[in-house]
Short mmCIF file of C-alpha atoms and ligand atoms in Angstrom, two decimals:
data_model
loop_
_atom_site.label_atom_id
_atom_site.label_comp_id
_atom_site.label_asym_id
_atom_site.label_seq_id
_atom_site.Cartn_x
_atom_site.Cartn_y
_atom_site.Cartn_z
CA UNK A 1 40.23 204.45 56.28
CA UNK A 2 38.40 201.35 57.21
CA UNK A 3 39.18 198.01 55.65
CA UNK A 4 36.91 195.87 57.69
CA UNK A 5 33.53 194.78 57.92
CA UNK A 6 30.76 196.21 60.27
CA UNK A 7 27.83 194.79 60.87
CA UNK A 8 24.70 195.70 62.32
CA UNK A 9 22.08 193.49 63.58
CA UNK A 10 18.74 195.40 64.05
CA UNK A 11 15.43 194.15 65.55
CA UNK A 12 12.78 194.81 62.42
CA UNK A 13 9.94 194.80 64.66
CA UNK A 14 8.94 195.42 68.71
CA UNK A 15 12.28 193.12 70.13
CA UNK A 16 12.26 189.69 70.54
CA UNK A 17 13.04 189.13 66.77
CA UNK A 18 15.25 186.71 67.79
CA UNK A 19 18.58 188.57 67.20
CA UNK A 20 20.44 186.32 69.85
CA UNK A 21 20.45 183.40 67.86
CA UNK A 22 21.68 185.43 64.37
CA UNK A 23 24.14 187.43 66.38
CA UNK A 24 25.35 183.79 67.55
CA UNK A 25 25.65 182.63 63.95
CA UNK A 26 27.26 185.33 62.36
CA UNK A 27 29.77 186.04 65.33
CA UNK A 28 31.29 182.55 64.23
CA UNK A 29 33.26 184.67 61.45
CA UNK A 30 33.76 187.83 63.73
CA UNK A 31 36.62 189.28 65.44
CA UNK A 32 34.51 191.26 68.28
CA UNK A 33 30.53 191.75 68.96
CA UNK A 34 29.65 195.28 70.62
CA UNK A 35 26.37 195.85 72.04
CA UNK A 36 25.21 198.86 71.66
CA UNK A 37 22.17 199.58 73.58
CA UNK A 38 19.95 199.20 76.15
CA UNK A 39 20.61 196.74 79.32
CA UNK A 40 19.20 194.18 81.11
CA UNK A 41 15.75 194.75 79.62
CA UNK A 42 16.90 193.09 76.91
CA UNK A 43 16.67 189.15 76.77
CA UNK A 44 18.82 187.14 74.20
CA UNK A 45 18.25 183.18 74.12
CA UNK A 46 20.53 181.18 72.75
CA UNK A 47 20.38 177.46 72.09
CA UNK A 48 23.44 175.26 71.80
CA UNK A 49 24.53 172.14 72.51
CA UNK A 50 21.22 171.56 73.75
CA UNK A 51 21.64 174.08 76.45
CA UNK A 52 19.75 176.91 76.90
CA UNK A 53 21.67 180.65 77.69
CA UNK A 54 19.34 183.39 78.50
CA UNK A 55 21.55 186.77 78.17
CA UNK A 56 20.67 189.96 79.18
CA UNK A 57 23.85 192.49 78.90
CA UNK A 58 26.68 190.34 77.88
CA UNK A 59 26.58 190.42 73.70
CA UNK A 60 25.61 187.17 72.70
CA UNK A 61 29.13 186.50 71.01
CA UNK A 62 30.27 185.24 74.50
CA UNK A 63 29.05 181.76 73.54
CA UNK A 64 31.59 181.64 71.15
CA UNK A 65 34.30 182.97 72.96
CA UNK A 66 34.99 186.16 70.78
CA UNK A 67 35.32 189.56 72.57
CA UNK A 68 32.07 190.68 73.52
CA UNK A 69 32.01 194.70 74.57
CA UNK A 70 29.59 196.38 75.73
CA UNK A 71 29.01 199.92 74.59
CA UNK A 72 29.14 203.51 75.88
CA UNK A 73 25.54 203.36 74.77
CA UNK A 74 24.29 201.18 77.25
CA UNK A 75 23.29 201.18 80.82
CA UNK A 76 24.70 198.69 82.92
CA UNK A 77 23.42 196.85 86.10
CA UNK A 78 26.51 195.84 88.11
CA UNK A 79 24.57 193.21 90.08
CA UNK A 80 22.57 191.54 87.01
CA UNK A 81 26.03 191.44 85.53
CA UNK A 82 27.67 189.83 88.24
CA UNK A 83 24.97 186.92 88.16
CA UNK A 84 25.29 186.59 84.34
CA UNK A 85 29.12 186.69 84.76
CA UNK A 86 28.87 183.99 87.86
CA UNK A 87 26.08 181.74 85.45
CA UNK A 88 28.20 182.02 82.38
CA UNK A 89 31.05 180.76 84.26
CA UNK A 90 29.65 177.80 86.08
CA UNK A 91 28.34 176.73 82.82
CA UNK A 92 31.36 176.46 81.37
CA UNK A 93 30.84 178.84 78.86
CA UNK A 94 32.95 181.83 79.97
CA UNK A 95 36.30 180.26 80.83
CA UNK A 96 38.49 183.42 80.18
CA UNK A 97 37.01 186.48 81.41
CA UNK A 98 39.09 188.83 79.93
CA UNK A 99 37.21 188.60 76.61
CA UNK A 100 34.60 191.17 77.67
CA UNK A 101 34.97 194.78 77.99
CA UNK A 102 32.56 197.62 79.34
CA UNK A 103 33.36 201.13 77.68
CA UNK A 104 34.37 203.31 80.30
CA UNK A 105 31.46 205.99 79.32
CA UNK A 106 28.45 203.49 79.63
CA UNK A 107 25.95 204.48 82.37
CA UNK A 108 25.55 202.37 85.74
CA UNK A 109 22.15 201.28 86.99
CA UNK A 110 21.74 201.60 90.85
CA UNK A 111 18.76 200.22 93.11
CA UNK A 112 17.20 203.82 92.87
CA UNK A 113 16.56 203.36 89.43
CA UNK A 114 14.34 200.40 89.76
CA UNK A 115 13.02 202.02 92.85
CA UNK A 116 11.87 204.88 91.11
CA UNK A 117 10.54 202.87 87.93
CA UNK A 118 8.50 201.20 90.09
CA UNK A 119 7.10 203.55 92.06
CA UNK A 120 5.98 205.18 88.83
CA UNK A 121 4.38 202.12 87.83
CA UNK A 122 1.33 203.13 89.63
CA UNK A 123 0.64 206.34 87.21
CA UNK A 124 2.81 204.80 83.95
CA UNK A 125 1.20 202.70 81.15
CA UNK A 126 3.96 202.01 79.46
CA UNK A 127 4.61 198.25 80.88
CA UNK A 128 8.12 198.62 81.22
CA UNK A 129 10.71 195.70 82.17
CA UNK A 130 11.23 197.44 86.02
CA UNK A 131 15.20 197.24 85.38
CA UNK A 132 15.53 200.82 85.72
CA UNK A 133 16.18 201.41 81.98
CA UNK A 134 14.35 204.82 81.88
CA UNK A 135 15.73 206.52 85.04
CA UNK A 136 19.27 205.66 83.84
CA UNK A 137 18.91 207.03 80.68
CA UNK A 138 17.35 210.08 81.94
CA UNK A 139 19.81 210.86 84.21
CA UNK A 140 22.28 210.47 81.32
CA UNK A 141 20.44 212.70 79.27
CA UNK A 142 20.56 215.05 82.47
CA UNK A 143 24.29 214.69 83.19
CA UNK A 144 23.52 213.41 86.28
CA UNK A 145 24.66 210.13 85.54
CA UNK A 146 27.09 207.85 86.88
CA UNK A 147 29.36 206.73 84.08
CA UNK A 148 31.27 203.07 84.43
CA UNK A 149 34.82 204.90 84.84
CA UNK A 150 33.36 207.01 88.08
CA UNK A 151 31.72 203.88 89.13
CA UNK A 152 35.13 201.45 89.63
CA UNK A 153 36.69 204.52 91.33
CA UNK A 154 35.83 203.83 94.71
CA UNK A 155 36.47 207.43 96.08
CA UNK A 156 34.36 209.34 93.33
CA UNK A 157 31.63 206.33 93.90
CA UNK A 158 31.74 207.15 97.53
CA UNK A 159 31.57 210.82 97.02
CA UNK A 160 28.90 210.77 94.31
CA UNK A 161 26.38 207.89 96.20
CA UNK A 162 25.08 210.07 98.81
CA UNK A 163 24.14 212.93 96.52
CA UNK A 164 22.42 210.47 94.24
CA UNK A 165 20.49 208.27 96.82
CA UNK A 166 19.19 211.72 98.39
CA UNK A 167 17.90 212.85 95.15
CA UNK A 168 16.43 209.82 94.01
CA UNK A 169 14.62 209.17 97.40
CA UNK A 170 13.17 212.72 97.19
CA UNK A 171 11.94 212.18 93.85
CA UNK A 172 10.73 208.49 94.66
CA UNK A 173 8.58 209.88 97.81
CA UNK A 174 6.89 212.59 95.41
CA UNK A 175 5.40 209.68 93.28
CA UNK A 176 4.30 207.83 96.54
CA UNK A 177 3.12 210.78 98.25
CA UNK A 178 5.51 209.83 101.47
CA UNK A 179 9.06 209.63 102.45
CA UNK A 180 10.77 207.76 99.76
CA UNK A 181 13.26 206.11 102.41
CA UNK A 182 11.23 202.75 103.08
CA UNK A 183 11.46 202.28 99.00
CA UNK A 184 14.98 202.12 98.51
CA UNK A 185 17.72 200.04 100.09
CA UNK A 186 19.95 201.82 103.15
CA UNK A 187 22.64 203.88 101.75
CA UNK A 188 25.68 201.74 103.64
CA UNK A 189 24.08 198.54 102.57
CA UNK A 190 24.19 199.85 98.75
CA UNK A 191 27.75 201.18 99.56
CA UNK A 192 28.92 198.19 100.83
CA UNK A 193 27.43 195.67 98.30
CA UNK A 194 28.29 197.98 95.05
CA UNK A 195 31.92 198.78 95.80
CA UNK A 196 32.01 195.02 96.11
CA UNK A 197 30.71 195.06 92.83
CA UNK A 198 32.57 197.73 91.49
CA UNK A 199 35.83 195.92 92.26
CA UNK A 200 34.60 192.90 90.63
CA UNK A 201 33.89 194.51 87.52
CA UNK A 202 36.55 197.25 87.58
CA UNK A 203 38.97 194.99 85.20
CA UNK A 204 36.63 195.30 82.31
CA UNK A 205 36.82 198.79 82.07
CA UNK A 206 38.06 199.74 78.12
CA UNK A 207 37.55 201.99 75.23
CA UNK A 208 35.06 200.10 73.25
CA UNK A 209 34.71 202.50 70.72
CA UNK A 210 38.32 203.05 69.96
CA UNK A 211 38.78 199.24 70.17
CA UNK A 212 35.90 198.44 67.54
CA UNK A 213 37.79 201.32 64.95
CA UNK A 214 40.84 199.75 65.79
CA UNK A 215 39.73 196.50 64.54
CA UNK A 216 38.22 197.99 61.71
CA UNK A 217 41.07 199.62 60.57
CA UNK A 218 42.94 196.40 60.82
CA UNK A 219 40.25 194.73 58.40
CA UNK A 220 38.69 192.93 60.74
CA UNK A 221 35.10 192.04 61.55
CA UNK A 222 32.68 193.94 64.05
CA UNK A 223 29.00 192.87 64.87
CA UNK A 224 27.19 195.37 66.35
CA UNK A 225 24.30 193.83 68.71
CA UNK A 226 21.27 195.52 68.52
CA UNK A 227 18.67 195.55 71.49
CA UNK A 228 14.74 195.47 71.52
CA UNK A 229 13.48 196.49 68.06
CA UNK A 230 12.81 199.52 65.34
CA UNK A 231 9.76 200.08 66.67
CA UNK A 232 11.01 200.51 70.48
CA UNK A 233 12.75 203.37 69.17
CA UNK A 234 12.49 206.71 71.27
CA UNK A 235 12.84 208.49 68.64
CA UNK A 236 11.72 206.52 65.81
CA UNK A 237 9.20 203.42 68.06
CA UNK A 238 5.54 203.54 68.83
CA UNK A 239 6.04 206.71 71.40
CA UNK A 240 5.58 206.81 74.12
CA UNK A 241 5.69 203.16 74.33
CA UNK A 242 8.92 202.51 73.31
CA UNK A 243 12.23 202.11 75.10
CA UNK A 244 14.73 204.97 76.43
CA UNK A 245 17.46 203.91 73.85
CA UNK A 246 18.19 203.95 69.96
CA UNK A 247 17.87 200.20 68.70
CA UNK A 248 17.93 201.23 65.22
CA UNK A 249 20.91 201.12 63.18
CA UNK A 250 21.95 204.81 63.72
CA UNK A 251 22.14 203.65 67.27
CA UNK A 252 24.78 201.47 66.85
CA UNK A 253 27.12 204.47 65.88
CA UNK A 254 26.27 206.86 68.98
CA UNK A 255 26.14 203.56 70.86
CA UNK A 256 29.55 201.91 70.21
CA UNK A 257 31.26 205.02 69.04
CA UNK A 258 31.89 204.13 65.69
CA UNK A 259 31.33 206.38 62.37
CA UNK A 260 28.22 206.16 60.15
CA UNK A 261 30.80 205.00 57.78
CA UNK A 262 32.13 201.96 59.62
CA UNK A 263 28.40 199.80 58.69
CA UNK A 264 28.73 198.46 56.10
CA UNK A 265 25.98 195.85 56.32
CA UNK A 266 22.58 196.34 58.61
CA UNK A 267 21.01 192.85 58.95
CA UNK A 268 17.32 193.27 59.89
CA UNK A 269 15.83 190.53 62.03
CA UNK A 270 12.01 189.58 61.88
CA UNK A 271 9.90 187.03 63.11
CA UNK A 272 8.05 185.67 60.62
CA UNK A 273 4.83 186.85 62.71
CA UNK A 274 4.77 190.23 65.06
CA UNK A 275 4.89 190.09 68.93
CA UNK A 276 5.10 192.56 71.70
CA UNK A 277 5.56 192.74 75.17
CA UNK A 278 3.87 195.63 77.19
CA UNK A 279 1.48 198.23 75.95
CA UNK A 280 0.97 200.39 73.15
CA UNK A 281 -0.27 199.96 69.67
CA UNK A 282 -0.35 196.47 67.75
CA UNK A 283 -2.38 197.10 64.56
CA UNK A 284 -2.28 193.17 63.69
CA UNK A 285 -2.69 191.72 66.86
CA UNK A 286 -4.62 188.28 67.22
CA UNK A 287 -7.18 187.83 70.18
CA UNK A 288 -8.55 184.35 68.59
CA UNK A 289 -7.29 180.89 68.50
CA UNK A 290 -4.63 181.42 66.35
CA UNK A 291 -3.10 184.14 68.84
CA UNK A 292 -3.58 181.57 71.52
CA UNK A 293 -1.43 179.11 69.20
CA UNK A 294 1.37 181.31 68.54
CA UNK A 295 1.97 181.97 72.18
CA UNK A 296 1.88 178.03 72.73
CA UNK A 297 3.93 176.92 69.84
CA UNK A 298 6.05 179.79 69.86
CA UNK A 299 6.61 179.95 73.66
CA UNK A 300 5.64 183.37 73.44
CA UNK A 301 6.65 184.74 76.97
CA UNK A 302 9.67 187.38 77.62
CA UNK A 303 12.92 186.13 78.49
CA UNK A 304 13.33 189.09 81.18
CA UNK A 305 10.07 189.30 82.69
CA UNK A 306 8.59 186.09 81.92
CA UNK A 307 5.40 188.22 80.72
CA UNK A 308 3.19 186.29 77.90
CA UNK A 309 3.62 188.43 74.63
CA UNK A 310 0.86 189.65 72.50
CA UNK A 311 0.78 187.96 69.09
CA UNK A 312 -0.22 189.17 65.80
CA UNK A 313 0.20 188.60 61.64
CA UNK A 314 3.59 189.96 60.15
CA UNK A 315 2.96 193.34 59.23
CA UNK A 316 4.94 194.73 56.19
CA UNK A 317 3.71 198.37 56.40
CA UNK A 318 6.45 198.05 59.84
CA UNK A 319 8.82 196.19 58.22
CA UNK A 320 9.49 198.80 55.19
CA UNK A 321 9.42 201.16 57.64
CA UNK A 322 11.96 199.78 59.53
CA UNK A 323 13.77 198.96 56.30
CA UNK A 324 13.59 202.94 55.57
CA UNK A 325 15.21 203.74 59.02
CA UNK A 326 17.72 200.95 59.21
CA UNK A 327 18.76 200.40 55.70
CA UNK A 328 18.73 196.54 55.93
CA UNK A 329 20.81 194.88 53.68
CA UNK A 330 18.94 192.02 54.21
CA UNK A 331 16.58 190.30 56.24
CA UNK A 332 16.84 187.16 58.56
CA UNK A 333 13.03 185.68 58.99
CA UNK A 334 12.72 183.51 62.36
CA UNK A 335 10.04 181.41 63.82
CA UNK A 336 8.65 180.42 60.87
CA UNK A 337 7.97 176.84 61.95
CA UNK A 338 5.43 178.56 64.17
CA UNK A 339 2.93 179.30 61.80
CA UNK A 340 3.35 175.39 60.37
CA UNK A 341 -0.49 174.04 60.71
CA UNK A 342 -2.31 177.12 60.08
CA UNK A 343 -4.61 176.92 57.56
CA UNK A 344 -4.16 180.75 56.19
CA UNK A 345 -1.38 182.77 56.83
CA UNK A 346 -2.64 186.40 56.79
CA UNK A 347 0.17 189.66 56.01
CA UNK A 348 -0.89 193.11 56.57
CA UNK A 349 -0.15 195.05 53.44
CA UNK A 350 -1.43 198.48 54.21
CA UNK A 351 -3.75 200.31 56.92
CA UNK A 352 -6.62 202.60 56.78
CA UNK A 353 -6.53 205.07 59.21
CA UNK A 354 -9.18 207.15 61.28
CA UNK A 355 -9.37 209.45 58.15
CA UNK A 356 -10.09 207.35 55.57
CA UNK A 357 -7.01 207.43 54.07
CA UNK A 358 -4.81 204.32 53.10
CA UNK A 359 -0.77 204.02 53.95
CA UNK A 360 1.34 201.05 52.98
CA UNK A 361 4.01 202.42 55.34
CA UNK A 362 3.40 202.37 59.11
CA UNK A 363 2.45 206.18 59.74
CA UNK A 364 4.90 208.34 61.91
CA UNK A 365 2.99 209.25 64.50
CA UNK A 366 2.18 206.11 66.70
CA UNK A 367 -1.45 207.37 67.27
CA UNK A 368 -2.27 206.95 63.40
CA UNK A 369 -1.63 203.09 64.67
CA UNK A 370 -4.16 202.74 67.22
CA UNK A 371 -6.96 202.70 65.15
CA UNK A 372 -5.37 201.30 61.84
CA UNK A 373 -7.46 198.84 60.61
CA UNK A 374 -5.00 196.53 58.45
CA UNK A 375 -5.49 195.26 54.66
CA UNK A 376 -4.28 191.67 54.33
CA UNK A 377 -3.50 189.72 51.62
CA UNK A 378 -4.09 185.70 52.19
CA UNK A 379 -1.88 183.04 51.65
CA UNK A 380 -2.13 179.13 51.97
CA UNK A 381 -0.36 177.68 55.24
CA UNK A 382 1.70 174.70 55.39
CA UNK A 383 1.36 171.47 57.20
CA UNK A 384 2.43 170.70 60.97
CA UNK A 385 5.90 168.35 60.65
CA UNK A 386 8.09 167.24 63.37
CA UNK A 387 11.06 168.65 64.79
CA UNK A 388 12.81 165.40 63.25
CA UNK A 389 11.32 166.76 59.71
CA UNK A 390 12.51 170.11 60.18
CA UNK A 391 15.73 168.37 60.89
CA UNK A 392 15.87 167.10 57.68
CA UNK A 393 14.59 170.33 55.53
CA UNK A 394 17.68 171.94 56.89
CA UNK A 395 19.89 169.15 55.96
CA UNK A 396 18.63 169.13 52.48
CA UNK A 397 19.05 173.11 52.53
CA UNK A 398 22.63 171.96 52.05
CA UNK A 399 22.41 171.20 48.35
CA UNK A 400 18.48 172.82 47.96
CA UNK A 401 18.82 176.00 49.56
CA UNK A 402 15.23 177.30 50.58
CA UNK A 403 14.11 175.33 47.90
CA UNK A 404 14.25 172.55 50.47
CA UNK A 405 11.62 174.51 52.91
CA UNK A 406 8.30 173.10 52.30
CA UNK A 407 6.19 174.45 49.63
CA UNK A 408 3.69 176.94 51.21
CA UNK A 409 6.40 178.02 53.34
CA UNK A 410 8.29 178.87 50.54
CA UNK A 411 5.74 181.03 48.86
CA UNK A 412 4.97 182.66 52.08
CA UNK A 413 9.22 183.90 52.18
CA UNK A 414 9.13 184.93 48.38
CA UNK A 415 6.06 187.34 49.19
CA UNK A 416 8.10 188.72 52.28
CA UNK A 417 10.58 189.27 49.75
CA UNK A 418 8.71 190.56 46.97
CA UNK A 419 6.52 193.04 49.10
CA UNK A 420 9.21 194.62 51.11
CA UNK A 421 12.24 194.44 48.44
CA UNK A 422 14.54 193.30 51.02
CA UNK A 423 16.55 189.87 49.92
CA UNK A 424 16.31 187.33 52.74
CA UNK A 425 19.64 185.61 53.87
CA UNK A 426 18.22 183.23 56.15
CA UNK A 427 15.34 181.25 57.89
CA UNK A 428 14.87 180.04 61.39
CA UNK A 429 12.75 176.90 61.63
CA UNK A 430 13.73 175.90 65.15
CA UNK A 431 15.41 177.42 68.52
CA UNK A 432 18.58 175.39 68.12
CA UNK A 433 21.63 177.21 66.74
CA UNK A 434 21.61 174.42 63.87
CA UNK A 435 18.02 175.27 62.75
CA UNK A 436 18.67 177.89 60.06
CA UNK A 437 17.90 177.31 56.52
CA UNK A 438 20.42 179.20 54.12
CA UNK A 439 19.91 180.14 50.70
CA UNK A 440 21.78 178.00 48.03
CA UNK A 441 22.83 179.64 45.44
CA UNK A 442 24.72 182.66 46.90
CA UNK A 443 24.16 185.92 45.21
CA UNK A 444 25.97 188.81 47.50
CA UNK A 445 23.44 191.55 47.69
CA UNK A 446 24.55 194.56 45.32
CA UNK A 447 24.05 197.07 47.90
CA UNK A 448 25.94 194.81 50.65
CA UNK A 449 29.75 196.82 49.86
CA UNK A 450 31.68 193.88 51.50
CA UNK A 451 31.27 190.12 51.33
CA UNK A 452 29.31 188.69 54.01
CA UNK A 453 30.44 186.35 56.60
CA UNK A 454 30.38 182.57 55.02
CA UNK A 455 26.68 182.08 56.97
CA UNK A 456 25.45 184.99 55.68
CA UNK A 457 25.30 185.12 51.77
CA UNK A 458 22.27 186.29 50.71
CA UNK A 459 20.08 185.57 47.78
P1 IMP B 501 11.76 199.28 79.09
O1 IMP B 501 12.71 199.24 78.31
O2 IMP B 501 12.27 198.33 80.54
O3 IMP B 501 12.00 200.69 79.66
O4 IMP B 501 10.41 199.16 78.72
C1 IMP B 501 10.29 200.25 77.72
C2 IMP B 501 9.00 199.35 76.82
O5 IMP B 501 9.87 198.57 75.57
C3 IMP B 501 8.27 197.84 77.77
O6 IMP B 501 6.96 197.84 76.52
C4 IMP B 501 9.05 196.66 77.41
O7 IMP B 501 8.12 195.65 77.50
C5 IMP B 501 9.69 197.08 75.95
N1 IMP B 501 10.75 196.22 76.18
C6 IMP B 501 11.88 196.57 76.74
N2 IMP B 501 13.21 195.75 76.39
C7 IMP B 501 12.49 194.73 75.21
C8 IMP B 501 12.95 193.88 74.64
O8 IMP B 501 14.13 193.39 75.06
N3 IMP B 501 12.27 192.71 74.21
C9 IMP B 501 10.77 193.30 74.10
N4 IMP B 501 10.48 194.17 74.75
C10 IMP B 501 11.17 194.97 75.49
#
């Protein structure tokens, strides 16, 4: 019997919704944070005490010194993880490394995975992050992957490495039309570097699944931090323009190793508009001045690759599909401040598909998204206000809740709630940790079975 609260935090769009910031907030009242999927393709940005932290592998709860666990569903790049550890330690954020844990079942990314991905770029149109994510998950599914438990055992690792290197060189060679040898580092170099990395990381090995279950059994709160977003899900996203893992809420169970009954709340995170990195259909994409403005004001450049993000209007057809897939208890709407100064705001509420049919739910086959023509509703925009004025809005919200927002910003939020049917838990109005407007008259959502942490009071 589980008495605790399990909260999954899930991206409702194409990733980069601002999950890191919300996980950072919610983690103040959590006992542990478990990242359940993906790898260093993710980039979670947290701005706290005037410092910016960009996390790729370590869960966002680390900034608050909470037990931060990397689940079995993740693919771990040891080189990047050590780099991240060193950066956090030298910034004084990670004082006690024993707060970190890596599930022994997680898979390990080797340089061969990245070389293979790069070799495939010649023919692949997906626009992946180049972090070896796809090839590592392929190995996991093919049952030939390297698990963290094997990686940190030198005899097993040294036994498996030559066979892995040989197979990957052969496949890379096939892609490049030559031997793959030049495309990968020499085996002896990989051996010495990775044995060193394994010894640096070995103390983190643990059974994340058991630990999360035990905490929940004791009545504690565990956050399950998603990476990427619903429409990058390998099964339910815009396939093939997706990642290789399962960012949806169900992925929290398979990636962290907990029962669906352990997830008591699912918090969806959506930007007040839409962005996407890499290729793939994007019905509400903007190619005009408003799009440029959103990129500039919202600093819409990928945290991991620095690529300019594609931007577009908020798409309720997608949010509704995401709600169906994830069962959101509530929605955190981020970056509404970026919309300030745009005269007319648009929200997509339906699509006309190539055969003339009209739908209000994003269709199941991504090919149907490609020439979908969005139907919009228009709402009046709200004026540009300074950073200082946004700070006043946040202060005022302590007593007035969402009513402290500029009138038309509030109207926009109310429209999102009305169109999606999802209670809005918070509205983010700037990059800082504090720049969040919480509602006033707390009314816990009927369908949230447990009380939510103090900050996440729903309207
Ligand atoms: P991969 O995950 O590197 O294989 O990339 C697959 C697709 O997912 C590409 O379009 C990437 O740009 C996208 N992607 C992967 N991770 C993220 C993320 O954290 N945010 C946004 N897009 C991502």
